[in-house]
Tab-separated table of C-alpha atoms in Angstrom:
chain	number	residue	atom	x	y	z
T	129	UNK	CA	0.070	-19.685	2.614
T	130	UNK	CA	-3.279	-20.554	4.207
T	131	UNK	CA	-6.341	-18.978	2.618
T	132	UNK	CA	-7.642	-16.578	5.289
T	133	UNK	CA	-11.185	-15.258	5.223
T	134	UNK	CA	-12.269	-12.100	7.054
T	135	UNK	CA	-13.364	-12.616	10.660
T	136	UNK	CA	-15.909	-10.686	12.709
T	137	UNK	CA	-13.410	-9.076	15.108
T	138	UNK	CA	-10.346	-6.980	14.546
T	139	UNK	CA	-7.234	-9.111	14.863
T	140	UNK	CA	-3.711	-8.130	15.892
T	141	UNK	CA	-2.390	-8.530	12.336
T	142	UNK	CA	-0.484	-6.039	10.242
T	143	UNK	CA	-1.052	-4.732	6.723
T	144	UNK	CA	2.163	-3.459	5.127
T	145	UNK	CA	1.966	-0.803	2.405
T	146	UNK	CA	5.226	0.510	0.982
T	147	UNK	CA	6.044	3.069	-1.677
T	148	UNK	CA	7.732	6.350	-2.405
T	149	UNK	CA	4.660	8.315	-1.179
T	150	UNK	CA	6.070	11.382	-2.893
T	151	UNK	CA	3.855	12.772	-1.481
T	152	UNK	CA	1.374	10.538	0.266
T	153	UNK	CA	-2.253	11.464	-0.358
T	154	UNK	CA	-5.834	10.612	0.541
T	155	UNK	CA	-6.206	7.698	-1.886
T	156	UNK	CA	-3.149	5.909	-0.449
T	157	UNK	CA	-4.725	6.136	2.993
T	158	UNK	CA	-8.196	5.126	1.847
T	159	UNK	CA	-6.830	2.029	0.105
T	160	UNK	CA	-4.906	0.944	3.212
T	161	UNK	CA	-7.892	1.630	5.464
T	162	UNK	CA	-10.335	-0.278	3.254
T	163	UNK	CA	-8.158	-3.374	2.844
T	164	UNK	CA	-7.264	-3.528	6.541
T	165	UNK	CA	-10.927	-3.131	7.465
T	166	UNK	CA	-11.935	-5.902	5.052
T	167	UNK	CA	-9.611	-8.359	6.787
T	168	UNK	CA	-10.355	-6.909	10.241
T	169	UNK	CA	-6.663	-6.069	10.741
T	170	UNK	CA	-5.953	-3.621	13.546
T	171	UNK	CA	-3.023	-1.783	11.958
T	172	UNK	CA	-1.973	-0.677	8.480
T	173	UNK	CA	1.703	0.261	8.414
T	174	UNK	CA	2.752	2.648	5.642
T	175	UNK	CA	6.446	2.524	4.815
T	176	UNK	CA	7.906	5.366	2.723
T	177	UNK	CA	11.028	4.182	0.958
T	178	UNK	CA	14.298	6.066	0.765
T	179	UNK	CA	14.487	5.395	-2.962
T	180	UNK	CA	12.570	3.001	-5.179
T	181	UNK	CA	14.933	0.271	-6.486
T	182	UNK	CA	15.793	0.959	-10.123
T	183	UNK	CA	14.381	4.493	-10.101
T	184	UNK	CA	16.069	7.869	-9.824
T	185	UNK	CA	13.235	10.165	-8.887
T	186	UNK	CA	13.515	13.931	-8.749
T	187	UNK	CA	13.284	15.009	-5.133
T	188	UNK	CA	10.529	17.537	-4.529
T	189	UNK	CA	10.595	16.423	-0.887
T	190	UNK	CA	13.410	14.973	1.159
T	191	UNK	CA	12.821	11.513	2.666
T	192	UNK	CA	12.276	13.086	6.076
T	193	UNK	CA	9.755	15.555	4.643
T	194	UNK	CA	7.842	12.683	3.030
T	195	UNK	CA	7.710	10.977	6.410
T	196	UNK	CA	6.483	14.160	8.102
T	197	UNK	CA	3.811	14.729	5.446
T	198	UNK	CA	2.648	11.125	5.871
T	199	UNK	CA	2.339	11.637	9.627
T	200	UNK	CA	0.210	14.772	9.161
T	201	UNK	CA	-1.939	13.207	6.447
T	202	UNK	CA	-2.638	10.133	8.591
T	203	UNK	CA	-3.637	12.313	11.542
T	204	UNK	CA	-6.077	14.273	9.341
T	205	UNK	CA	-7.462	11.095	7.761
T	206	UNK	CA	-8.138	9.317	11.046
T	207	UNK	CA	-10.037	12.286	12.406
T	208	UNK	CA	-12.683	11.370	9.813
T	209	UNK	CA	-12.082	7.600	9.722
T	210	UNK	CA	-12.039	6.319	13.274
T	211	UNK	CA	-9.786	3.367	14.064
T	212	UNK	CA	-9.548	0.467	14.018
T	213	UNK	CA	-7.881	-0.036	11.692
T	214	UNK	CA	-5.101	2.230	12.897
T	215	UNK	CA	-2.932	3.824	10.199
T	216	UNK	CA	0.709	4.288	11.166
T	217	UNK	CA	3.914	5.229	9.359
T	218	UNK	CA	7.394	3.755	9.768
T	219	UNK	CA	10.948	4.907	9.021
T	220	UNK	CA	12.210	1.332	8.760
T	221	UNK	CA	13.434	1.920	5.183
T	222	UNK	CA	14.209	5.638	5.412
T	223	UNK	CA	16.838	5.151	8.118
T	224	UNK	CA	18.803	2.796	5.868
T	225	UNK	CA	19.372	5.636	3.374
T	226	UNK	CA	19.450	3.261	0.408
T	227	UNK	CA	16.979	1.423	-1.841
T	228	UNK	CA	15.259	-1.426	-0.006
T	229	UNK	CA	13.522	-4.462	-1.451
T	230	UNK	CA	10.076	-5.592	-0.312
T	231	UNK	CA	11.189	-9.060	0.720
T	232	UNK	CA	13.983	-7.663	2.910
T	233	UNK	CA	11.592	-5.319	4.711
T	234	UNK	CA	9.050	-8.118	5.214
T	235	UNK	CA	11.701	-10.367	6.720
T	236	UNK	CA	12.686	-7.595	9.109
T	237	UNK	CA	9.050	-7.334	10.199
T	238	UNK	CA	8.523	-11.105	10.643
T	239	UNK	CA	9.854	-11.347	14.226
T	240	UNK	CA	7.162	-8.841	15.269
T	241	UNK	CA	4.391	-9.963	12.900
T	242	UNK	CA	4.856	-13.520	11.562
T	243	UNK	CA	1.940	-13.383	9.107
T	244	UNK	CA	1.764	-9.902	7.532
T	245	UNK	CA	-0.482	-8.798	4.715
T	246	UNK	CA	1.062	-6.827	1.851
T	247	UNK	CA	-0.863	-4.169	-0.072
T	248	UNK	CA	0.204	-3.414	-3.647
T	249	UNK	CA	-1.429	-1.172	-6.238
T	250	UNK	CA	-2.078	-2.847	-9.574
T	251	UNK	CA	0.108	-0.270	-11.323
T	252	UNK	CA	3.056	-1.643	-9.325
T	253	UNK	CA	1.908	-5.270	-9.351
T	254	UNK	CA	1.991	-5.338	-13.164
T	255	UNK	CA	5.776	-5.836	-12.905
T	256	UNK	CA	5.659	-8.145	-9.863
T	257	UNK	CA	7.416	-10.981	-11.722
T	258	UNK	CA	10.495	-8.741	-12.006
T	259	UNK	CA	10.605	-7.925	-8.282
T	260	UNK	CA	13.285	-9.462	-6.097
T	261	UNK	CA	12.167	-13.028	-5.197
T	262	UNK	CA	8.438	-12.670	-5.929
T	263	UNK	CA	7.768	-16.296	-4.944
T	264	UNK	CA	9.350	-15.690	-1.557
T	265	UNK	CA	7.198	-12.595	-1.049
T	266	UNK	CA	4.087	-14.660	-1.732
T	267	UNK	CA	5.192	-17.275	0.803
T	268	UNK	CA	5.995	-14.605	3.404
T	269	UNK	CA	2.927	-12.359	3.184
T	270	UNK	CA	-0.680	-12.497	2.074
T	271	UNK	CA	-0.615	-10.245	-0.993
T	272	UNK	CA	-3.563	-7.942	-1.644
T	273	UNK	CA	-3.742	-6.056	-4.944
T	274	UNK	CA	-5.900	-2.960	-5.389
T	275	UNK	CA	-7.229	-2.099	-8.828
T	276	UNK	CA	-5.866	0.963	-10.595
T	277	UNK	CA	-7.305	2.142	-13.890
T	278	UNK	CA	-5.153	1.744	-17.000
T	279	UNK	CA	-3.329	-1.174	-15.374
T	280	UNK	CA	-3.837	-4.864	-16.107
T	281	UNK	CA	-3.374	-8.053	-14.140
T	282	UNK	CA	-0.192	-9.974	-14.997
T	283	UNK	CA	-0.600	-13.159	-17.023
T	284	UNK	CA	0.617	-15.168	-14.019
T	285	UNK	CA	-2.649	-14.345	-12.224
T	286	UNK	CA	-5.419	-16.929	-12.682
T	287	UNK	CA	-8.932	-16.356	-11.387
T	288	UNK	CA	-10.061	-18.839	-8.734
T	289	UNK	CA	-13.272	-17.588	-7.121
T	290	UNK	CA	-15.204	-14.497	-6.008
T	291	UNK	CA	-15.017	-13.605	-2.316
T	292	UNK	CA	-17.439	-10.669	-2.351
T	293	UNK	CA	-18.844	-8.599	-5.240
T	294	UNK	CA	-15.785	-6.323	-4.930
T	295	UNK	CA	-13.057	-8.848	-4.068
T	296	UNK	CA	-11.838	-11.862	-6.037
T	297	UNK	CA	-9.358	-14.575	-5.182
T	298	UNK	CA	-6.660	-15.265	-7.771
T	299	UNK	CA	-3.753	-17.665	-7.808
T	300	UNK	CA	-0.262	-16.588	-8.847
T	301	UNK	CA	1.026	-19.265	-11.193
T	302	UNK	CA	-1.834	-21.521	-10.028
T	303	UNK	CA	-0.264	-21.760	-6.594
T	304	UNK	CA	-0.144	-18.681	-4.343
T	305	UNK	CA	-3.389	-16.916	-3.297
T	306	UNK	CA	-3.675	-13.210	-4.100
T	307	UNK	CA	-6.689	-11.088	-3.193
T	308	UNK	CA	-7.757	-8.637	-5.881
T	309	UNK	CA	-9.798	-5.620	-4.773
T	310	UNK	CA	-11.748	-4.468	-7.810
T	311	UNK	CA	-13.017	-1.176	-6.409
T	312	UNK	CA	-11.843	1.699	-8.575
T	313	UNK	CA	-10.044	4.550	-6.809
T	314	UNK	CA	-9.309	7.967	-8.259
T	315	UNK	CA	-6.179	7.374	-10.310
T	316	UNK	CA	-4.523	10.743	-9.982
T	317	UNK	CA	-1.056	9.885	-8.743
T	318	UNK	CA	1.567	11.526	-6.576
T	319	UNK	CA	3.363	12.324	-9.833
T	320	UNK	CA	0.326	14.326	-10.980
T	321	UNK	CA	0.109	16.189	-7.684
T	322	UNK	CA	3.759	17.307	-7.556
T	323	UNK	CA	3.420	19.948	-10.343
T	324	UNK	CA	0.427	21.449	-8.500
T	325	UNK	CA	2.539	21.818	-5.389
T	326	UNK	CA	5.336	23.421	-7.394
T	327	UNK	CA	2.766	25.910	-8.723
T	328	UNK	CA	1.799	26.771	-5.157
T	329	UNK	CA	-1.535	24.919	-5.242
T	330	UNK	CA	-1.384	23.710	-1.652
T	331	UNK	CA	-5.182	23.553	-1.410
T	332	UNK	CA	-5.402	20.281	-3.355
T	333	UNK	CA	-8.146	18.209	-1.641
T	334	UNK	CA	-5.868	15.187	-1.523
T	335	UNK	CA	-3.322	17.033	0.615
T	336	UNK	CA	-4.509	17.912	4.098
T	337	UNK	CA	-0.963	18.606	5.311
T	338	UNK	CA	-0.885	22.002	3.555
T	339	UNK	CA	-4.294	23.211	4.660
T	340	UNK	CA	-4.405	25.922	7.337
């Protein structure tokens, strides 16, 4: 895939960010917003999955509730972070009612957006080599990895050059470009938030959907 540098005007491209989002929270949205803004992409599309392949997660929220929470959270976020980039949410995987693989979702998007960007947290990217057809993903989308504390870059990643003080270019297996965003985000996860919700702590600052 061609090495693409940021331009000075927002383009019509698409940043894809998938996950369980169980529930989605402020850091998910900030990561998507920051990466899309860096590349001057007009839209960041968040895609809640129906079920993560290989995982059987306890359901605090139904898939439809996760989608609804994401919609509310995005609305609250964009009131403070004016578009572009626009943050949107899709049911493309939820409606299938089965686990979906990243490459399959990307290929479904290709007729609409032939050159998507893909956002992945480092905690998920650590196991990228075990994903379904990782090489094909790298040929289909420009992969962007965001740093998460207590996670490490896979050995397949080789440093190539700095892009900015906060962004480096790596090569996957000395071949496919991957952008690595080194900025550290608060690492509290959706998994850490779920017990607070169960305890009735709906005032968590990461969750605008529950605020009156």
